[in-house]
Coordinates of C-alpha atoms in Angstrom, one line a residue:
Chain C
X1 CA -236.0 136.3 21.2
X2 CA -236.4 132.5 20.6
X3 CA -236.8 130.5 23.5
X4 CA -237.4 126.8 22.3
X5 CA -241.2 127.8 21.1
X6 CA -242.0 128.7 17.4
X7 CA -242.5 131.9 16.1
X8 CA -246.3 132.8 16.0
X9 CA -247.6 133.6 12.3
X10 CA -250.6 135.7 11.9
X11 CA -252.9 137.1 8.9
X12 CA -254.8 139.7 8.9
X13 CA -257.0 140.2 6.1
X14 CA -260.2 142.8 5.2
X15 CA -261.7 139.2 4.0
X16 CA -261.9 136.3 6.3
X17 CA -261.7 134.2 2.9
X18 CA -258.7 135.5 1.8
X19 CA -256.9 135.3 5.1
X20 CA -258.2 131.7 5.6
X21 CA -257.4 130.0 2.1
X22 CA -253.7 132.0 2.6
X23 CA -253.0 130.6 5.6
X24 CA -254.3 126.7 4.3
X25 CA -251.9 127.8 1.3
X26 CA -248.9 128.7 3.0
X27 CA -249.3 125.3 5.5
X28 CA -249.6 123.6 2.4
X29 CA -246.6 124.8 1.1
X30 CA -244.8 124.2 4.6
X31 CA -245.6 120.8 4.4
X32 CA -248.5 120.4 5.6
X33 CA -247.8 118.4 9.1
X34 CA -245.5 121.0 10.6
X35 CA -246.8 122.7 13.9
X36 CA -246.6 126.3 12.8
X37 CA -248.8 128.4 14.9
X38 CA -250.5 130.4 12.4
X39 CA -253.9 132.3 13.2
X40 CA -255.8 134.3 11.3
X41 CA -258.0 137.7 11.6
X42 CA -260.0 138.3 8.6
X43 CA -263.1 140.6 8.2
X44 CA -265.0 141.7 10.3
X45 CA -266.7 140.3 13.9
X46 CA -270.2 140.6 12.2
X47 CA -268.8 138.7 9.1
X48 CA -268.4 142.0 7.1
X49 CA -265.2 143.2 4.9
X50 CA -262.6 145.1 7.0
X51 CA -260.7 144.7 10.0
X52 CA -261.4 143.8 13.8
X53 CA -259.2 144.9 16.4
X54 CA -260.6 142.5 19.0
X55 CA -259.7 139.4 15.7
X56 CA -256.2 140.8 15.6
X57 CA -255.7 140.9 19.3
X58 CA -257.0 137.1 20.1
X59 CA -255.0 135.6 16.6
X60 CA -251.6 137.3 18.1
X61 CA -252.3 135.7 21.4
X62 CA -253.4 132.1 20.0
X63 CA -250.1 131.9 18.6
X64 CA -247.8 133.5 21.4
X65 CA -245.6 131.0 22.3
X66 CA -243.0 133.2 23.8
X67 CA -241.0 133.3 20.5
X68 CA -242.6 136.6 19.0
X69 CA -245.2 136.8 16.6
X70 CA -244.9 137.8 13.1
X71 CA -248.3 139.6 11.8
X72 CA -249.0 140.3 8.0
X73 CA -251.7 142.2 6.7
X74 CA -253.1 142.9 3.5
X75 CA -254.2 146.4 3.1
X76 CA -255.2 149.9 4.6
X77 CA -257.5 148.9 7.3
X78 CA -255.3 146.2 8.5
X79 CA -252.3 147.7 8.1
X80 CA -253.4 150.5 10.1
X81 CA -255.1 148.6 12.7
X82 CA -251.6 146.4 13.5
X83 CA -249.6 149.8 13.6
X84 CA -252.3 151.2 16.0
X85 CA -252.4 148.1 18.2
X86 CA -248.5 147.9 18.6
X87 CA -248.3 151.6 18.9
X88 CA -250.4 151.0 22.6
X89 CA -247.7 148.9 23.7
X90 CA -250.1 146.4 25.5
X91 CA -252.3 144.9 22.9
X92 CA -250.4 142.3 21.6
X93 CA -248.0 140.2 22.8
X94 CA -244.7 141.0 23.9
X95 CA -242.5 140.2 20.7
X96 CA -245.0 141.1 17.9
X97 CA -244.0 142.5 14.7
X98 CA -246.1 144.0 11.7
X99 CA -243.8 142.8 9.1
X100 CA -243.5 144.4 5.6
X101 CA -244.1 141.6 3.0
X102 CA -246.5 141.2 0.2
X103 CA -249.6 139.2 1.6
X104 CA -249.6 135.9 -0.1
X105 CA -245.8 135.5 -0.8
X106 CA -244.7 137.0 2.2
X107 CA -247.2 134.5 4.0
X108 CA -245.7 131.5 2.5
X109 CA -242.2 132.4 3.2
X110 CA -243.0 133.3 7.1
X111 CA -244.9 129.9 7.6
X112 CA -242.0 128.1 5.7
X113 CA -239.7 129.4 7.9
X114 CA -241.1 129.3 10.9
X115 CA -241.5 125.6 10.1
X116 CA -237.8 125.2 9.9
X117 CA -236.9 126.4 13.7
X118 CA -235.9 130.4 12.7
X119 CA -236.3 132.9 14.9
X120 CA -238.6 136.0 14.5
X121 CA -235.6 138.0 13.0
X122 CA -235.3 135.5 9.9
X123 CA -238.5 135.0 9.7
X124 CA -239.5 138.6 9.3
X125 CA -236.4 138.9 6.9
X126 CA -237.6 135.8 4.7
X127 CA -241.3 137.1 4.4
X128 CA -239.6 140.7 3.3
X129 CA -237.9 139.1 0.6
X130 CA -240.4 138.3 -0.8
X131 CA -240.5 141.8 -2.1
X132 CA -237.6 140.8 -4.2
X133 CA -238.9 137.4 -6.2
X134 CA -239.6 139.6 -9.7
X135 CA -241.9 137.8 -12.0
X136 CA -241.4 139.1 -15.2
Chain B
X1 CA -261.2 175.1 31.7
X2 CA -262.3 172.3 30.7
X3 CA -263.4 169.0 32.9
X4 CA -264.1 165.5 32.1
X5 CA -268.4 166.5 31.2
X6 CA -266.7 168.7 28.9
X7 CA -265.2 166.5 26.7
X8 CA -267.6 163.8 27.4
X9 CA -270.7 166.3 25.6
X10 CA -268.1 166.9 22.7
X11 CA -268.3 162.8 22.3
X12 CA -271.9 162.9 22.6
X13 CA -272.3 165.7 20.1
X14 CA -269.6 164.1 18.0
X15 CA -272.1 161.3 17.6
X16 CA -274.9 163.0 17.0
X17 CA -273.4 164.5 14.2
X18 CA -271.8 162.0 12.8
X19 CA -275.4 160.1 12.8
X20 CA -277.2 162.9 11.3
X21 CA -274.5 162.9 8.7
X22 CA -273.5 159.6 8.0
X23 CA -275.8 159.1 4.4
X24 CA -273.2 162.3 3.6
X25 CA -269.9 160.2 4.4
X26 CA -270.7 157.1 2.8
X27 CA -272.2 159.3 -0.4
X28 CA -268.3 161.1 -0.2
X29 CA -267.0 157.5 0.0
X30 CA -268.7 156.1 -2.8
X31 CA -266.8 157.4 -5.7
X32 CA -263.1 157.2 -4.5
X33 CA -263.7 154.8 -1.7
X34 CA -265.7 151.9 -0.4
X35 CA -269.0 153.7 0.6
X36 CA -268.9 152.3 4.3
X37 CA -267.3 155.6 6.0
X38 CA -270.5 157.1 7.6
X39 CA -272.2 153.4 8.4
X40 CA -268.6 152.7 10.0
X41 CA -268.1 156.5 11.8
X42 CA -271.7 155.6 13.6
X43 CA -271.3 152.2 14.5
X44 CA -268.0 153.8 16.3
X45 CA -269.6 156.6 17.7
X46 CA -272.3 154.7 19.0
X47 CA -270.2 152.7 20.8
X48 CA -268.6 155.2 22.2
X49 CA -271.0 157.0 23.5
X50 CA -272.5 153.4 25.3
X51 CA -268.9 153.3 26.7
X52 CA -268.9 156.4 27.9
X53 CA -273.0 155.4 29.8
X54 CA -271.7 152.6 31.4
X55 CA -267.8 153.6 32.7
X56 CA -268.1 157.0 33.3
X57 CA -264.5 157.8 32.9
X58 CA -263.8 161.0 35.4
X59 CA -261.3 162.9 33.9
X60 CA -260.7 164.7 30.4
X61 CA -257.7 162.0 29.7
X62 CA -259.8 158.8 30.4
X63 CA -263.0 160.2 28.6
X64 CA -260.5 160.7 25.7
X65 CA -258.6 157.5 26.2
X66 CA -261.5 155.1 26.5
X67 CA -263.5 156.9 23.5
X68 CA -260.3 155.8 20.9
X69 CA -260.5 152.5 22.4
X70 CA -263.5 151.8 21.2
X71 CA -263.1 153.9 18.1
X72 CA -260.4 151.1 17.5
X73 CA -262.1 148.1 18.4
X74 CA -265.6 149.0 16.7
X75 CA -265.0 150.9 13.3
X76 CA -263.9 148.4 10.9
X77 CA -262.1 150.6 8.7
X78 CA -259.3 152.5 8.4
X79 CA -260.9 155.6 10.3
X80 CA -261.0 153.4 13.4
X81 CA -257.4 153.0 14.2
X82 CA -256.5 156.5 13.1
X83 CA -259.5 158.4 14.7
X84 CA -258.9 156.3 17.8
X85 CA -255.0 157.0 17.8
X86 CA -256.3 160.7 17.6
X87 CA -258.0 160.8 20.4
X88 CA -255.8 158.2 22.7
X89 CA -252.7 160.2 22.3
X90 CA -254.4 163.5 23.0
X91 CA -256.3 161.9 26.1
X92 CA -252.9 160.2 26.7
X93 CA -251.1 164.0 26.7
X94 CA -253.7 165.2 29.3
X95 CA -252.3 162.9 31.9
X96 CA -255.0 162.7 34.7
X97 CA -255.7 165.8 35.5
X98 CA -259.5 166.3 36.4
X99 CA -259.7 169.6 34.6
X100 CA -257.4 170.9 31.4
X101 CA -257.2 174.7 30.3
X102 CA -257.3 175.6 26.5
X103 CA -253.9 175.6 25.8
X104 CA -253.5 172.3 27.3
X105 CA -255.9 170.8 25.5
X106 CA -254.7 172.7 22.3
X107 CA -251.0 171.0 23.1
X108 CA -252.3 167.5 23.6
X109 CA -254.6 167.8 20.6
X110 CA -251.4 168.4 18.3
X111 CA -250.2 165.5 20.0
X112 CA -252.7 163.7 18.8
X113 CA -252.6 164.7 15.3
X114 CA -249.1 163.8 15.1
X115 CA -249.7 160.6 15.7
X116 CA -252.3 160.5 13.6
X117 CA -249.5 161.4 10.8
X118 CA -247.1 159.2 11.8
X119 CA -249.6 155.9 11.5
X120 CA -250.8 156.7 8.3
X121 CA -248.0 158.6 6.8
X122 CA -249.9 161.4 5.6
X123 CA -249.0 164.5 5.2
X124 CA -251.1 167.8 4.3
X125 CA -252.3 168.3 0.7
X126 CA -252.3 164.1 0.8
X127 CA -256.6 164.3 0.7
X128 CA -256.9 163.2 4.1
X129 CA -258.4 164.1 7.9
X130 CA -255.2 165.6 7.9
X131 CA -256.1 168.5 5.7
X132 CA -258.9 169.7 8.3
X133 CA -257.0 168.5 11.4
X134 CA -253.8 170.0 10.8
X135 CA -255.5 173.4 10.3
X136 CA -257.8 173.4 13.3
X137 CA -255.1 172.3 15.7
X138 CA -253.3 175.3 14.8
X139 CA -256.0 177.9 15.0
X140 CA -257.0 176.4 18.3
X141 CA -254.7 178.7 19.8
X142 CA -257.0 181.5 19.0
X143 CA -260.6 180.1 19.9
X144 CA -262.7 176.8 19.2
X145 CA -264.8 179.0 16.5
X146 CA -261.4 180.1 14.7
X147 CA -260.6 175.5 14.9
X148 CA -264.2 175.1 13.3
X149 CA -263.8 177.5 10.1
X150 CA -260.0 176.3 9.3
X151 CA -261.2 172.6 9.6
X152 CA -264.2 173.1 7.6
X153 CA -261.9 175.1 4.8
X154 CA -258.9 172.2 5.2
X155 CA -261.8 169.9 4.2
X156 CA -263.6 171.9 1.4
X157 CA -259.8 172.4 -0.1
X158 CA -259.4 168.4 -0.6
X159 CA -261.7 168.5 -3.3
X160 CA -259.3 169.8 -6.1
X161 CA -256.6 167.8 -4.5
X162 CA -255.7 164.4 -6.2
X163 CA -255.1 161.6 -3.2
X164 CA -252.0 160.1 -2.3
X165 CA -252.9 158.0 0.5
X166 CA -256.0 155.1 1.1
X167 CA -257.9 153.4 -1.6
X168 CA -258.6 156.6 -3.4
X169 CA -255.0 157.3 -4.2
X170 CA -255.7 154.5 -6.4
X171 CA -257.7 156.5 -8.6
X172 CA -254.6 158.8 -9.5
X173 CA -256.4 162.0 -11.2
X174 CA -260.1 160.5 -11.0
X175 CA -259.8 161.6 -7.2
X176 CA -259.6 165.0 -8.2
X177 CA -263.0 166.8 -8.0
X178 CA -264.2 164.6 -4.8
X179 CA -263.7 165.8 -1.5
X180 CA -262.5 163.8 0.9
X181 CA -265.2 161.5 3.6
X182 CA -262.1 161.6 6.0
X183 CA -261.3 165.2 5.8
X184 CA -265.6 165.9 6.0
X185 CA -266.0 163.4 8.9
X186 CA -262.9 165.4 10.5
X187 CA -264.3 168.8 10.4
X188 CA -267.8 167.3 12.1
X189 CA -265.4 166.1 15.2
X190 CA -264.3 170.0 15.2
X191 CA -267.5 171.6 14.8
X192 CA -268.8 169.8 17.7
X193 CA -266.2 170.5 19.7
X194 CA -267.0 174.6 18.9
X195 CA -270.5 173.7 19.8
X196 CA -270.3 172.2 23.6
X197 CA -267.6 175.5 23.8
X198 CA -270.6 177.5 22.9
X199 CA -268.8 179.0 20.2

C-alpha cells in the first residue's frame, strides 16, 4: 500500500470540538513537528452535533497521499456514516479504512505511528491496540 | 408496474409525511434518544425531494439511487447513512430498467433491507427500523396494503422491546415502554408507499 507518502489520518467526530482538540492532542503527542496528514470531520456543516457526509468525504481526501487513509470515529452517527461511505466504493479514497479503535487512544496511536513511516496495516493495528491498554 | 413517477410520488409523499410527523419523531426521540430524529428525517427529505426538482432522474433505480444520496449527505444522524443505504441498494438492485413489476421491486427492496442490517448490525427484536422493515418487506409479496399493516405492527411491537442497538441501548431496561422513532419513521416510508399504490 505504501508508496513513499504517509498514511492519511482522519477524525470523525459528532462534535467538531472534540475531533479538533483530539487531533491537536494526538500531534502533540507525535511530536509536534512531524508532517502527519491528519484532517478532521466533526459536527455538522451548519455547526450542529452529528455527522456530515460531505466533512468526511473532503477530510479523507485532504489527507490522501496515495498511502491509504486511516478514519476513526467516535460514535453511532459516525460510525455509520464511514461504513456507508466505504460501502459505495467511490466516496473515499482508494485505500481508506474505518478502523476499530477507541477514539482518543486509538487517535494518538494512529498519528504516532504514522509519524514514524508505518504503513496503513500497522497503523490500523497500533490504533486497535489500543483496545488492549487496561487502566485499572 | 411501476415507472420512475412511481417511485418519485412515493418520495414526495414520503416527505410529506415525514414533515407532518416530524414533532412525533423527535417527541419518540426524546426519552431514549437525542430528540433530533424528525427535525433530521425533514431536513433529509426535503432535500430529496429538491433533488429530485432539479435532476429528474428517469428511471425507478436512479430516482432511488439519488434520493439515498442525499439522505446520506443531508441527515446528520444516524438515520441518514442507514435510510440512504436503504434506498441505494434497492435503487441499486433495480438496475436501469425504466419500469419495475412488484416482485421486482419486492426483491430489490429486501436487498435493501439487508444492507440496512449489515451496516448497523441489527437484527429483529433489536428496537430498530428493522422491526417495521423486516416485516413489510416480507408481506410485500402479497400487496403494498398487506407491507403497510406489518410495518405499522413491527413498529407498535418495539415498544415493550428493550434496545440493543443506538444510543438507547444505553438505557438498558429504561428503553422498555418507548417505541422506537426509527421503527415509527420506518412504517411512514411504507405507508406512503401503500398510498401512491392506491392501496
Amino acid at each position: 500500500m505504501s508508496e513513499g507518502g504517509q498514511v492519511g489520518i482522519v477524525l470523525v467526530s459528532h462534535s467538531a470540538e472534540v475531533a479538533a482538540s483530539v487531533a491537536a492532542l494526538a500531534k502533540a503527542l507525535a511530536g509536534g513537528g512531524a508532517a502527519v496528514p491528519v484532517a478532521v470531520a466533526g459536527g455538522t456543516e451548519d455547526g450542529g452535533f452529528g455527522t456530515s457526509a460531505g466533512l468526511v468525504a473532503g477530510a479523507a481526501a485532504a489527507v490522501d497521499r496515495g498511502a491509504g487513509v486511516a478514519v476513526l470515529a467516535d460514535l453511532g452517527s459516525a460510525v455509520l456514516t464511514v461504513r456507508a461511505l466505504l460501502a459505495e466504493g467511490d466516496e473515499l479514497p482508494p485505500g481508506t479504512r474505518l478502523v476499530d479503535a477507541p477514539f482518543v487512544e486509538g487517535a494518538v496511536a494512529a498519528v504516532v505511528t504514522a509519524a514514524a513511516g508505518a504503513d496503513l496495516a500497522a497503523v490500523e493495528a497500533a490504533a486497535g491496540e489500543a483496545y488492549t491498554y487496561r487502566k485499572v | 408496474m411501476l415507472d420512475a413517477d412511481f417511485f418519485r410520488r412515493w418520495m414526495t409523499a414520503a416527505a410529506a409525511s415525514v414533515d407532518r410527523a416530524a414533532d412525533r419523531l423527535t417527541e419518540l426521540d426524546s426519552p431514549i434518544g437525542d430528540a433530533d430524529h424528525g427535525s433530521n428525517l425533514r431536513r433529509g427529505f426535503t432535500a430529496v425531494r429538491a433533488a429530485l426538482e432539479e435532476e429528474s432522474p428517469d428511471t425507478p433505480g436512479a430516482v432511488l439511487t439519488l434520493a439515498g444520496r442525499r439522505l446520506v449527505s443531508t441527515v446528520g444522524g444516524a438515520s441518514g447513512p442507514l435510510y440512504g443505504m436503504l434506498l441505494r441498494r434497492t435503487g441499486k438492485a433495480l438496475g436501469d430498467a425504466a419500469e419495475v413489476s412488484e416482485e421486482q421491486f419486492a426483491g430489490a427492496l429486501r436487498v435493501g433491507v439487508d444492507a440496512v442490517r449489515a451496516l448497523g448490525g441489527a437484527a429483529p427484536g433489536d428496537k430498530t427500523m428493522i422491526d417495521a422493515l423486516a416485516p413489510a418487506v416480507d408481506a410485500l409479496g402479497d400487496s403494498f396494503a398487506a407491507a403497510r399493516s406489518a410495518a405499522l405492527a413491527g413498529a407498535e411491537a418495539t415498544t415493550p422491546l428493550r434496545a440493543r442497538k443506538g444510543r438507547a441501548s444505553y438505557l438498558g431496561e429504561r428503553s422498555v415502554g418507548h417505541q422506537d422513532p426509527g421503527a415509527a419513521s420506518a412504517a411512514l416510508l411504507v405507508a406512503a408507499l401503500a398510498e401512491v399504490a392506491g392501496e
